[in-house]
XYZ file of C-alpha atoms in Angstrom:
598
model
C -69.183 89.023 23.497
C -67.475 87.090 26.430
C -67.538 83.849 23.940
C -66.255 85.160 21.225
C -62.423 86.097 22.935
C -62.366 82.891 24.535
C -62.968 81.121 20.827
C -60.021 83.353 19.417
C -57.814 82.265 22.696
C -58.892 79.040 21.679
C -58.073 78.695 18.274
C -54.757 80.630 18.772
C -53.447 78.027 21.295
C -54.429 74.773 18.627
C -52.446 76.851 15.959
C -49.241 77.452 18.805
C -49.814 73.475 19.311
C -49.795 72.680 15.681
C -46.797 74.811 15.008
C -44.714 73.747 17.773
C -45.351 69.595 16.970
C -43.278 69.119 14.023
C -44.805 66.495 11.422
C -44.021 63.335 11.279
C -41.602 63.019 8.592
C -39.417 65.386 10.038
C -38.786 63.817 12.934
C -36.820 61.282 13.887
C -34.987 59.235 16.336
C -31.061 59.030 17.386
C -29.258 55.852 18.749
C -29.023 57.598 21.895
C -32.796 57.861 22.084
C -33.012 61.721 21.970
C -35.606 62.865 19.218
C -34.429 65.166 16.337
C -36.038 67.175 13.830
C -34.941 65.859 10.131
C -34.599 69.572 7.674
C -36.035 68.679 4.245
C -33.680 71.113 2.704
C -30.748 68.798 3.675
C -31.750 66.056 0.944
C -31.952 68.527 -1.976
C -28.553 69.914 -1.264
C -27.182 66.460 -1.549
C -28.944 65.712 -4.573
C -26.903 68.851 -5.908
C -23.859 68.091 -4.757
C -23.942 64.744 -6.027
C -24.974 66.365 -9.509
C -21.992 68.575 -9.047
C -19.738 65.752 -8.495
C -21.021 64.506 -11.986
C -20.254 67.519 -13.607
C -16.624 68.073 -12.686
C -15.919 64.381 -13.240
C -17.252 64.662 -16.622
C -14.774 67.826 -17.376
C -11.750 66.204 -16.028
C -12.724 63.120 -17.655
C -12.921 65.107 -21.121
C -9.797 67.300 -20.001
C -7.405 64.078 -19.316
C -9.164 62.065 -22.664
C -8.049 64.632 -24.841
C -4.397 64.524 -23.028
C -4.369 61.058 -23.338
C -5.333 60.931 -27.060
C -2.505 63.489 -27.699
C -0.132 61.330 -25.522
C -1.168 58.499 -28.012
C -0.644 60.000 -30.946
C 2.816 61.623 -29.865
C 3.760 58.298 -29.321
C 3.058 57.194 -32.574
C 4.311 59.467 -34.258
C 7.682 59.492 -32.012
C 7.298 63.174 -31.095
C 8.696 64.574 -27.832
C 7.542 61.972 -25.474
C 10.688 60.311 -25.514
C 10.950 56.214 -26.235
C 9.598 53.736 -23.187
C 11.881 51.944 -21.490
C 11.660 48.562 -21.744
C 13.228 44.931 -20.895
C 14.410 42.815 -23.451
C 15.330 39.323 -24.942
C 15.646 36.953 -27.847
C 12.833 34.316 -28.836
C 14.909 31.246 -29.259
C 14.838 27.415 -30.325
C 15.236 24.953 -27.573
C 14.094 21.383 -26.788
C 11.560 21.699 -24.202
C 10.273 18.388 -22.339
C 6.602 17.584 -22.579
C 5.719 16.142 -19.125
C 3.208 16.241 -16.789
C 3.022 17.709 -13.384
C 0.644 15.831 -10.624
C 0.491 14.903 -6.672
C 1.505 11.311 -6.165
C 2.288 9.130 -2.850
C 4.858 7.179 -1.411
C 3.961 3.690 -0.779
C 6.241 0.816 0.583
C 8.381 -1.217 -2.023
C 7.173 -4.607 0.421
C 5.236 -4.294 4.191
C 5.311 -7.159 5.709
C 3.645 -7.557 8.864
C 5.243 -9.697 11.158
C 2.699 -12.605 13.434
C 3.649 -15.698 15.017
C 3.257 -19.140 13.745
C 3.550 -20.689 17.651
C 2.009 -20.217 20.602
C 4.188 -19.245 23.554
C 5.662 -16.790 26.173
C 7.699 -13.723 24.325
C 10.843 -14.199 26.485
C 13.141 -11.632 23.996
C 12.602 -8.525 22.342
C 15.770 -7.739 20.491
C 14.800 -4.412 18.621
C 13.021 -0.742 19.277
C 9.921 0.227 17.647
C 11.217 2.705 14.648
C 14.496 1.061 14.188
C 15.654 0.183 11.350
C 16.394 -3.908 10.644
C 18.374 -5.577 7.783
C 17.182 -8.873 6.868
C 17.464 -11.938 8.597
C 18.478 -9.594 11.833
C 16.584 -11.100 15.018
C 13.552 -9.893 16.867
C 11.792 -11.883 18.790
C 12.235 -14.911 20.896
C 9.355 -17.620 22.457
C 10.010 -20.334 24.675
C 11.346 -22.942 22.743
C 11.005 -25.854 25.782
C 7.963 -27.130 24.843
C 8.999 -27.534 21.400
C 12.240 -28.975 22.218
C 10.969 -31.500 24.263
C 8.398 -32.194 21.620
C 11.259 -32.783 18.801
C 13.105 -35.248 21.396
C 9.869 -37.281 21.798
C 9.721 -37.699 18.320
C 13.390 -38.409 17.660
C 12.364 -41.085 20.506
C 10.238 -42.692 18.145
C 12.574 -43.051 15.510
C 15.039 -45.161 17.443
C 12.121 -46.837 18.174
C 10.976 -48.158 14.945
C 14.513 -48.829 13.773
C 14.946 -51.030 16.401
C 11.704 -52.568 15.420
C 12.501 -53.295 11.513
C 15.872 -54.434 11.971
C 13.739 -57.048 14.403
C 11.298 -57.363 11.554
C 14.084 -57.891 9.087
C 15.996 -60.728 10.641
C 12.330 -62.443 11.087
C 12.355 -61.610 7.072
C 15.797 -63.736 6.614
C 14.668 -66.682 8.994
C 11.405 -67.188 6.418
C 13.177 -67.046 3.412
C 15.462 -69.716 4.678
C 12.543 -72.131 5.666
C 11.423 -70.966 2.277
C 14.367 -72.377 0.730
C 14.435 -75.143 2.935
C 10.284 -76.267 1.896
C 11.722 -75.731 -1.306
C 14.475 -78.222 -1.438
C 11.824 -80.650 0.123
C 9.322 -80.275 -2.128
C 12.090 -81.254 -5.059
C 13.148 -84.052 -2.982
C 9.729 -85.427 -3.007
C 9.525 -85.283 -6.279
C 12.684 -87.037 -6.950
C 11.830 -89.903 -4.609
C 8.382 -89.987 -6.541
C 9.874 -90.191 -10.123
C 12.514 -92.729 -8.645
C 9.167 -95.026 -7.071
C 7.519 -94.556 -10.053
C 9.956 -96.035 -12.239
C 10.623 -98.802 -10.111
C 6.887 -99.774 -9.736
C 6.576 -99.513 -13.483
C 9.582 -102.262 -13.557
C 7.887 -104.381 -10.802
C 4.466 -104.227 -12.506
C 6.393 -105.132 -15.784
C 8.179 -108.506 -13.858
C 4.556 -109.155 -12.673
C 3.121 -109.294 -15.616
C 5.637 -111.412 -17.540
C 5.996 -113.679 -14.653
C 2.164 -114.482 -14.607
C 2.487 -115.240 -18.461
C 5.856 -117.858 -17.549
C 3.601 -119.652 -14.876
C 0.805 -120.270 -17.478
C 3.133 -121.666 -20.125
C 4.722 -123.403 -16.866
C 8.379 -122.144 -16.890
C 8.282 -120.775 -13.209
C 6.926 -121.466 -9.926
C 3.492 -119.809 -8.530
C 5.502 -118.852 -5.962
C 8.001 -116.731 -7.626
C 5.375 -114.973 -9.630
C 3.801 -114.165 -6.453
C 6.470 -112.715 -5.484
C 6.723 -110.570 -8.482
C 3.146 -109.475 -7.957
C 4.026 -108.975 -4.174
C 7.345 -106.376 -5.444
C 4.381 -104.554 -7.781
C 2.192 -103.632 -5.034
C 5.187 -102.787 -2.502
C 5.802 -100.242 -5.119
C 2.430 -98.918 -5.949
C 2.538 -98.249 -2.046
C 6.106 -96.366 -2.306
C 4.480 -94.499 -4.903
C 1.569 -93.277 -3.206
C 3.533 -92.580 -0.056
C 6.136 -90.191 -2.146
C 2.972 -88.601 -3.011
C 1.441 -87.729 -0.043
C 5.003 -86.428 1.056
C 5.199 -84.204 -1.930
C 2.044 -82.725 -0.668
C 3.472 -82.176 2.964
C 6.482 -80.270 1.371
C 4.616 -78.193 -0.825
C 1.848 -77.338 1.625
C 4.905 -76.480 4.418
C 6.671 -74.355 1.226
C 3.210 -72.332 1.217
C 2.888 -71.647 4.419
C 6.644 -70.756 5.514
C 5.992 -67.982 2.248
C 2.426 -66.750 3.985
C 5.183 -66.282 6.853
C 7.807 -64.495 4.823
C 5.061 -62.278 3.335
C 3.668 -61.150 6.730
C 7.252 -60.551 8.277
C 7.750 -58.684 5.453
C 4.433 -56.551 5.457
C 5.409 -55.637 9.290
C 8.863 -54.761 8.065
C 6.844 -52.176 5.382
C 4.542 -51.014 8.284
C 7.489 -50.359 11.042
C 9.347 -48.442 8.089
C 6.006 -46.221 7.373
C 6.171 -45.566 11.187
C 9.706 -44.280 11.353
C 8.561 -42.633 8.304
C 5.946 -40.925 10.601
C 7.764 -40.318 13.230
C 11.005 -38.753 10.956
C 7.844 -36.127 9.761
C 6.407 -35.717 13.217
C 10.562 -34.701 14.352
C 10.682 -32.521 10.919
C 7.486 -30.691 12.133
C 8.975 -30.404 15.656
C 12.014 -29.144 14.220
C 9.963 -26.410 11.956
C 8.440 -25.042 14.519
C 11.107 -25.094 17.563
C 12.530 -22.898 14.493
C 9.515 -20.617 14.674
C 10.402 -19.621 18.009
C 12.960 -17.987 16.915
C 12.001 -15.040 14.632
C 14.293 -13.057 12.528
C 13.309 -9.992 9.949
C 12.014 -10.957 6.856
C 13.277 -7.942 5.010
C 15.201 -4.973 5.277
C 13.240 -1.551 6.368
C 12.001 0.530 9.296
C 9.769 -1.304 12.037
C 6.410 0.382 13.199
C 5.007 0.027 16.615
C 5.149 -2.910 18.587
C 2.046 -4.218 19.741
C 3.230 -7.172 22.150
C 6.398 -6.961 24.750
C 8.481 -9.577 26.665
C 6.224 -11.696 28.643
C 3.378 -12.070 26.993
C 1.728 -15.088 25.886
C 1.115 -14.863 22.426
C -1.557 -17.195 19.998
C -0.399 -19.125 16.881
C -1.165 -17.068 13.670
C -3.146 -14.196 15.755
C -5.003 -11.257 13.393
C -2.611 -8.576 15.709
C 0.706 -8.467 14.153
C 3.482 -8.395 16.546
C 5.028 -5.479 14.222
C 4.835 -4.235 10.347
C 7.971 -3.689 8.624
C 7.986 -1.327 5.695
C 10.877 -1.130 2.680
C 11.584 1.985 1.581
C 14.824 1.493 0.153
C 13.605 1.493 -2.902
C 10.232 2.879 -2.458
C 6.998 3.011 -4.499
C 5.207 6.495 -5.831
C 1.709 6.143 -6.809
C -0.086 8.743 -8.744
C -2.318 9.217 -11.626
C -2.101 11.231 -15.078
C -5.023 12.253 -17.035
C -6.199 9.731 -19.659
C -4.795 12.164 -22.672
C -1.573 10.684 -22.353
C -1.945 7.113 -22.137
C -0.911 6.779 -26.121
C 2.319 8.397 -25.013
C 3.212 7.423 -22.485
C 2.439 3.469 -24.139
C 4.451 4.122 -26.921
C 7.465 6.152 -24.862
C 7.518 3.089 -22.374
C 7.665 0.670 -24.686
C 11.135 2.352 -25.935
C 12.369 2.359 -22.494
C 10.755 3.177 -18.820
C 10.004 6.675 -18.410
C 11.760 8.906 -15.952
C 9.728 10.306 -13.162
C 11.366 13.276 -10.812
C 9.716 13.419 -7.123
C 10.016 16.881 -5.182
C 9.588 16.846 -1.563
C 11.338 18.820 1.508
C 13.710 17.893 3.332
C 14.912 18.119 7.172
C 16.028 21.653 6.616
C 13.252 22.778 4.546
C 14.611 22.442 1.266
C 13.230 20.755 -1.718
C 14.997 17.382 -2.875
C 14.374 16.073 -6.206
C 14.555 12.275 -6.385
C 14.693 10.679 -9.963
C 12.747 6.943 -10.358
C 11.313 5.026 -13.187
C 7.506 4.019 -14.219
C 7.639 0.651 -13.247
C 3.584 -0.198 -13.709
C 0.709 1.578 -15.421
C -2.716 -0.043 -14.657
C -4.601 -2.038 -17.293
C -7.829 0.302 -17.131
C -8.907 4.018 -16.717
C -10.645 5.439 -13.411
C -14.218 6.417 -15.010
C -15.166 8.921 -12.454
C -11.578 11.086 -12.807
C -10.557 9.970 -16.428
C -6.899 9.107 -14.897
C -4.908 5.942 -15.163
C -2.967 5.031 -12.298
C 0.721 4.787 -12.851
C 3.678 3.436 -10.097
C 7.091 4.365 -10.526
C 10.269 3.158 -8.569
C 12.387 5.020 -6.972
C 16.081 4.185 -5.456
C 15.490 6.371 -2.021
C 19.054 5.754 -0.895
C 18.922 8.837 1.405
C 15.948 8.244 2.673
C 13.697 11.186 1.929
C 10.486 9.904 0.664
C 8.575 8.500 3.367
C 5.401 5.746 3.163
C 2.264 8.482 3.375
C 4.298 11.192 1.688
C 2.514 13.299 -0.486
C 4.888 14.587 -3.430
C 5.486 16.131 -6.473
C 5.164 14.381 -8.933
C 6.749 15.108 -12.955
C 6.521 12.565 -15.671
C 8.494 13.251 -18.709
C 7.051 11.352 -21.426
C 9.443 13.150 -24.234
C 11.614 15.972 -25.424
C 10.430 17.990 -28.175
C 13.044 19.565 -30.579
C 13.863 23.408 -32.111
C 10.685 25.123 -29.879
C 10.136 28.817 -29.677
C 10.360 29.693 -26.418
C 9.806 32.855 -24.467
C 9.959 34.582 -20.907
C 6.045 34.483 -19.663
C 6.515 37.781 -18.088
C 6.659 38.148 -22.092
C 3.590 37.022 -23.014
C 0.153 39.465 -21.918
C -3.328 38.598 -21.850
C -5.495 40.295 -24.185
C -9.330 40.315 -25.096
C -9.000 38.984 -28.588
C -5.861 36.985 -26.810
C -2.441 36.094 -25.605
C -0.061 38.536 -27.519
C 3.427 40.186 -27.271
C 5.435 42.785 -28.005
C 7.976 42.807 -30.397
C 11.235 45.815 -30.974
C 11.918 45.778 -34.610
C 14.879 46.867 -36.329
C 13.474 51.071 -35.983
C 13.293 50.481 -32.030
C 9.801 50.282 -32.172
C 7.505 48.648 -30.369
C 4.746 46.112 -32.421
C 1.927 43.880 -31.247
C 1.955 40.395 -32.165
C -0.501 37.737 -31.288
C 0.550 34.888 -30.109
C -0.896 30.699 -29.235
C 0.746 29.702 -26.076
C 1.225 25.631 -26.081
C 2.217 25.349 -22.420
C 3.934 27.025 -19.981
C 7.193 25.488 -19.232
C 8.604 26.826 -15.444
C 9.542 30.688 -16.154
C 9.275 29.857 -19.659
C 6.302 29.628 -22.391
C 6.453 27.335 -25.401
C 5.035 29.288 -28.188
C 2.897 27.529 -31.275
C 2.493 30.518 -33.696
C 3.058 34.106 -33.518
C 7.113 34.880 -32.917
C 9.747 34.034 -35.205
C 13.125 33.080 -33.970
C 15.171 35.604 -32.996
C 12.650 38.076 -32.467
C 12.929 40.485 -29.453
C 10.141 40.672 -27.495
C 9.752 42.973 -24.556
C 9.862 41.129 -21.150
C 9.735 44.266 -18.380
C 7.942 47.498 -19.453
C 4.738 46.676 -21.246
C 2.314 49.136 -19.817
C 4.432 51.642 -21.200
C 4.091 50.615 -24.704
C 1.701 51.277 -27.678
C 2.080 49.702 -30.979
C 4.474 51.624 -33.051
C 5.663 53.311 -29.848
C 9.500 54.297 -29.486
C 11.598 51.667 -26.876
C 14.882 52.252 -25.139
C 16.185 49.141 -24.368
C 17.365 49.638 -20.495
C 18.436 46.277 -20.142
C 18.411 42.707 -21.694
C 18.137 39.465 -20.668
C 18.504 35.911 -22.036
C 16.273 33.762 -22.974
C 17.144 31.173 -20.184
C 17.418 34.020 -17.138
C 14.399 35.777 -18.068
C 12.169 33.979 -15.721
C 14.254 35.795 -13.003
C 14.256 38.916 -14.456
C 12.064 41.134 -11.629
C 10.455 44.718 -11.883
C 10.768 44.860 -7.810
C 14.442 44.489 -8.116
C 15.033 47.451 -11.253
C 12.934 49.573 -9.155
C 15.172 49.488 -5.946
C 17.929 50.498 -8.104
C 18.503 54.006 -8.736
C 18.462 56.150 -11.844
C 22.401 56.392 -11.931
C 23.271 52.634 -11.131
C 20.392 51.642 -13.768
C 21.390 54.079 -16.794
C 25.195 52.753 -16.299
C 23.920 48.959 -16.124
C 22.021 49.912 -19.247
C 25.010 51.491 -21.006
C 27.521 48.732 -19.654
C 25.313 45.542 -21.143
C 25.958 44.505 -24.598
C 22.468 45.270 -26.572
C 20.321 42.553 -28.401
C 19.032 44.755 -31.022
C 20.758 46.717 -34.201
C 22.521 49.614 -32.940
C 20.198 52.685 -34.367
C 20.168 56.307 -33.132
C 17.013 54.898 -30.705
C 19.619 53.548 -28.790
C 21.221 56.614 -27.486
C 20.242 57.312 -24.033
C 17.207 59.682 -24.126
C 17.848 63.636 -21.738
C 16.095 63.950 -18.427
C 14.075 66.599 -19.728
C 12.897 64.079 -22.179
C 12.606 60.936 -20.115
C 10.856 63.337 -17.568
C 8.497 64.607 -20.360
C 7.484 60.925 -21.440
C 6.943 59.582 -17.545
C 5.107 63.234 -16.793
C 1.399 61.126 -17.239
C 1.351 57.884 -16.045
C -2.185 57.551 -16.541
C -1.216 58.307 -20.046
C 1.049 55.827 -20.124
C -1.348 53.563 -18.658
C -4.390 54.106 -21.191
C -2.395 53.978 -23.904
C -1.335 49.961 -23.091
C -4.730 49.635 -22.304
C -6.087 50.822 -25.759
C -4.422 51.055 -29.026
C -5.499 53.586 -31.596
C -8.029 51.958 -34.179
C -5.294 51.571 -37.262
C -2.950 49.013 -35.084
C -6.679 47.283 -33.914
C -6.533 45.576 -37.092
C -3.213 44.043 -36.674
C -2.742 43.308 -33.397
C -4.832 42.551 -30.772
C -5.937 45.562 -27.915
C -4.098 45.411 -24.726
C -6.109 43.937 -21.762
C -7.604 47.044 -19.628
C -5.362 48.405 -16.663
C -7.293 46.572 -14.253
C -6.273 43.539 -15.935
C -2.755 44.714 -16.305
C -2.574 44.931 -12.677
C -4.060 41.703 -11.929
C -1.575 39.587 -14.392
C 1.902 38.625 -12.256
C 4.100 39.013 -15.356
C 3.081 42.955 -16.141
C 2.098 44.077 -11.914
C 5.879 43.720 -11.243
C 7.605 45.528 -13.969
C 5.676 48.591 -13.687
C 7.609 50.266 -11.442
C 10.947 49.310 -13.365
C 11.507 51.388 -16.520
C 9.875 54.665 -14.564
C 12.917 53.945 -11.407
C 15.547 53.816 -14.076
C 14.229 56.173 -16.516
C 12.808 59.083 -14.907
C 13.774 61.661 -12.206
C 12.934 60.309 -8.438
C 10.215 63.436 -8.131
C 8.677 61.750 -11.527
C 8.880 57.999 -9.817
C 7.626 59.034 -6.627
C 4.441 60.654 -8.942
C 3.993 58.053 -10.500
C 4.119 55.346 -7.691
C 1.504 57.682 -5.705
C -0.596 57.290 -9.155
């Protein structure tokens, strides 16, 4: 009997144990280390709130449809919601410029770095780094002594060797007088000779007939002896004139070997003043050298050698690098698209090229050149040809390294529809707009923007000239909805037409601008400013207002294409602006300060 209590004690202190350890799902522990007991009822009422949630979401969400569906179709069918207000213009004709927009940079028209063509001491330095030279201004200066005393040595020389050949050349005159001289003897001999010969040709004649008189008896043997006696005498004459004639003409050879070697050293003295006139000219060059002057006009960079150092002929540091930039190059590169046009445009005349850069003061200065070279291939891994143009830089704004700007216009193109891109909205079938007809109502039209042209797009298809399309208000609008126009704007100033800036204004100032500016449309009973009551009943939903741009019923989905959703409204610049516009000028400030909170 004793066991049995203390088995009961037993088992009731396990259960106490059990009940007082909670399991181990429920608990859990807290950053701050504490441990805390997680209620499993907690997660099923959150499951039912959230379900909750779901429900009233839904109801609203069917509640505000069918207001918005009634909004839409008292829109249409211009029933009490009064007509949007809207921004207008006038599609018009203009020639628009086709050019192209990239980044180019400045180069120098000529750099020209400056090194020395002597070796010397720098004695002068007569510029700053930075400063600006003009041609042929001085800047350096190297000892010119060694130079100058090398140009006196050689001018040394040269009095030299003209002393020399004028020796040479009264040698020359002395031969040619011996010359003449061996001459006149050598015609002397032959004289005496031909005067001998005819005389022994007499004597031998006498001889002969003499020795035929003494046979036959008629003179003496002694007188024919002498006859033969005068032959000989003669023959002896002769041979003597002979060997005299070979004297002279011998002596007449060599006093011409003479002439010709006086006159050879007269040639090589001249070849040595010729010589020594170079080795002066070369002196002269380079004393010259020493003295260097700018070879151009620009700005200077840094200088890399000062006054007093000694500097190497033709070293690989330049002394300094001089940069033209009056005029200047700008080098950039245009896609390969328009190489036909811009061939064919050049070839009619060089293409004008604007550069845009800032300024000292922050402002941006347009600076007009010409394409002066376009390279003779394309860049394969961009698909650009590299163009230069020229440009004037008289004041001095583009700078060598400057990155700038860069518009090529290649042509004009004539009688273009153009429009304000705040004009033009992005759709899901495509670009469209909205156009007021002649009722004051508002109808889609799609649209094929070309290009976008500044503030301006150039249209291809889709608005007529003349047409007014809506530039400020286009959330507002349905197609077939009712406008007011609250304000217009030309074609060439809508670009600067700004939601921000009709929403500062208030109701009263707005409403009398609108009344005050001459209308681009037809006057109709539209135009007549709509009651507060009414402009406050048509701006009382402005998430009516809001899904109706955003969806147009099915029978306009046909014609024109659906809006873009109203997250895409408010992510395109040209419709996030003018939101708050036509509600500010429109509406009572309770109903803007609604629909601003919306």
């Amino acid at each position: 009997m004793s066991r049995e209590p203390e088995t009961q004690s037993n088992k009731r202190d396990t259960s106490t144990e059990r009940e007082a350890t909670p399991p181990p799902s429920a608990v859990y522990a807290e950053p701050s280390g504490h441990i805390r007991e997680r209620h499993p009822g907690r997660a099923f009422g959150c499951v039912v709130f959230f379900f909750a949630l779901l429900v009233v979401g839904g109801f609203a969400y069917h509640h505000w449809g069918a207001k918005i569906h009634k909004g839409k179709q008292a829109g249409l069918r211009g029933g009490s919601a009064g007509p949007a207000p809207v921004t207008v213009t006038k599609a018009v004709l203009r020639s628009v410029p086709i050019e192209v927009h990239v980044v180019g940079n400045a180069i120098p028209y000529q750099s020209v770095a400056v090194v020395s063509q002597v070796g010397g001491q720098l004695t002068h330095v007569f510029f700053k780094q930075g400063d600006f030279v003009r041609k042929g201004q001085p800047l350096f200066q190297i000892d010119p002594r060694p130079l100058q005393a090398a140009l006196d040595q050689a001018r040394a020389n040269i009095a030299r060797d003209e002393a020399q050949i004028a020796q040479a050349i009264l040698t020359v005159s002395k031969d040619r007088e011996l010359v003449r001289q061996a001459r006149a003897g050598v015609h002397q001999s032959l004289a005496n000779i031909r005067k001998d010969q005819a005389q022994q040709a007499f004597a031998r004649s006498e001889d002969h007939r003499y020795g035929v008189l003494l046979r036959q008896g008629f003179v003496t043997a002694e007188q024919a002896e002498q006859q033969h006696a005068n032959a000989c005498q003669y023959d002896a004459t002769v041979a003597a004139d002979e060997a005299q004639l070979r004297s002279s003409r011998a002596q007449l050879m060599s006093v011409r070997a003479s002439l010709r070697a006086d006159a050879a050293q007269v040639n090589i003295l001249r070849a040595n003043r010729e010589a020594d006139e170079a080795a002066a000219r070369n002196a002269q060059v380079q004393l010259g050298f020493t003295h260097i002057d700018s070879p151009l006009e620009g700005r200077t960079g840094s200088l890399n050698l000062y006054q007093g150092t000694i500097i190497k002929a033709n070293d690989t540091t330049p002394m300094v690098t001089i940069d033209q930039i009056t005029p200047i190059y700008v080098n950039f590169a245009v896609p390969e698209q328009y190489l036909n046009q811009i061939r064919y445009f050049q070839d009619l005349g060089a293409l004008r090229v604007t550069a845009v850069m800032q300024d000292q003061e922050g402002r941006l200065r347009p600076d007009e050149g010409r394409v002066s070279f376009i390279d003779n291939n394309i860049d394969t891994a961009t698909g650009t040809i590299a163009m230069r143009a020229t440009f004037s830089n008289r004041k001095r704004h583009l700078w060598p390294g400057h990155y700038v700007n860069v518009t090529l216009k290649i042509t004009t193109e004539r009688n273009r529809i153009v429009v304000p891109i705040q004009a033009v909205q992005p759709g899901q079938s495509g670009d469209y707009v909205f156009i007021v007809d002649s009722k004051m109502r508002a109808q889609v039209r799609p649209v094929k923007v070309e290009r976008n042209l500044g503030n301006e797009a150039v249209l291809a298809s889709g608005v007529r000239p003349g047409e007014t399309v809506v530039v400020d208000g286009q959330l507002l609008l349905v197609p077939g909805a009712k406008v007011t126009v609250e304000s217009s704007s030309g074609a060439g100033a809508a670009g600067r037409t700004s939601g921000v800036s009709e929403a500062r204004r208030s109701p009263r100032a707005s409403r009398k601008r609108a009344a005050g500016s001459p209308s681009l449309l037809p006057a109709t009973s539209s135009e007549t400013p709509a009651s507060p009551a009414t402009s406050s009943a048509s701006a009382a939903s402005p998430g009516d207002a809001v899904e109706t741009a955003a969806s147009p019923p099915p029978s306009a989905a046909s014609a024109a294409p659906p809006a873009a959703s109203s997250g895409e409204s408010a992510a395109s610049p040209a419709s996030a602006a003018p939101l708050a516009s036509p509600v500010s000028s429109a509406t009572s400030p309770a109903g803007a300060h609604s629909r601003a909170q919306r």
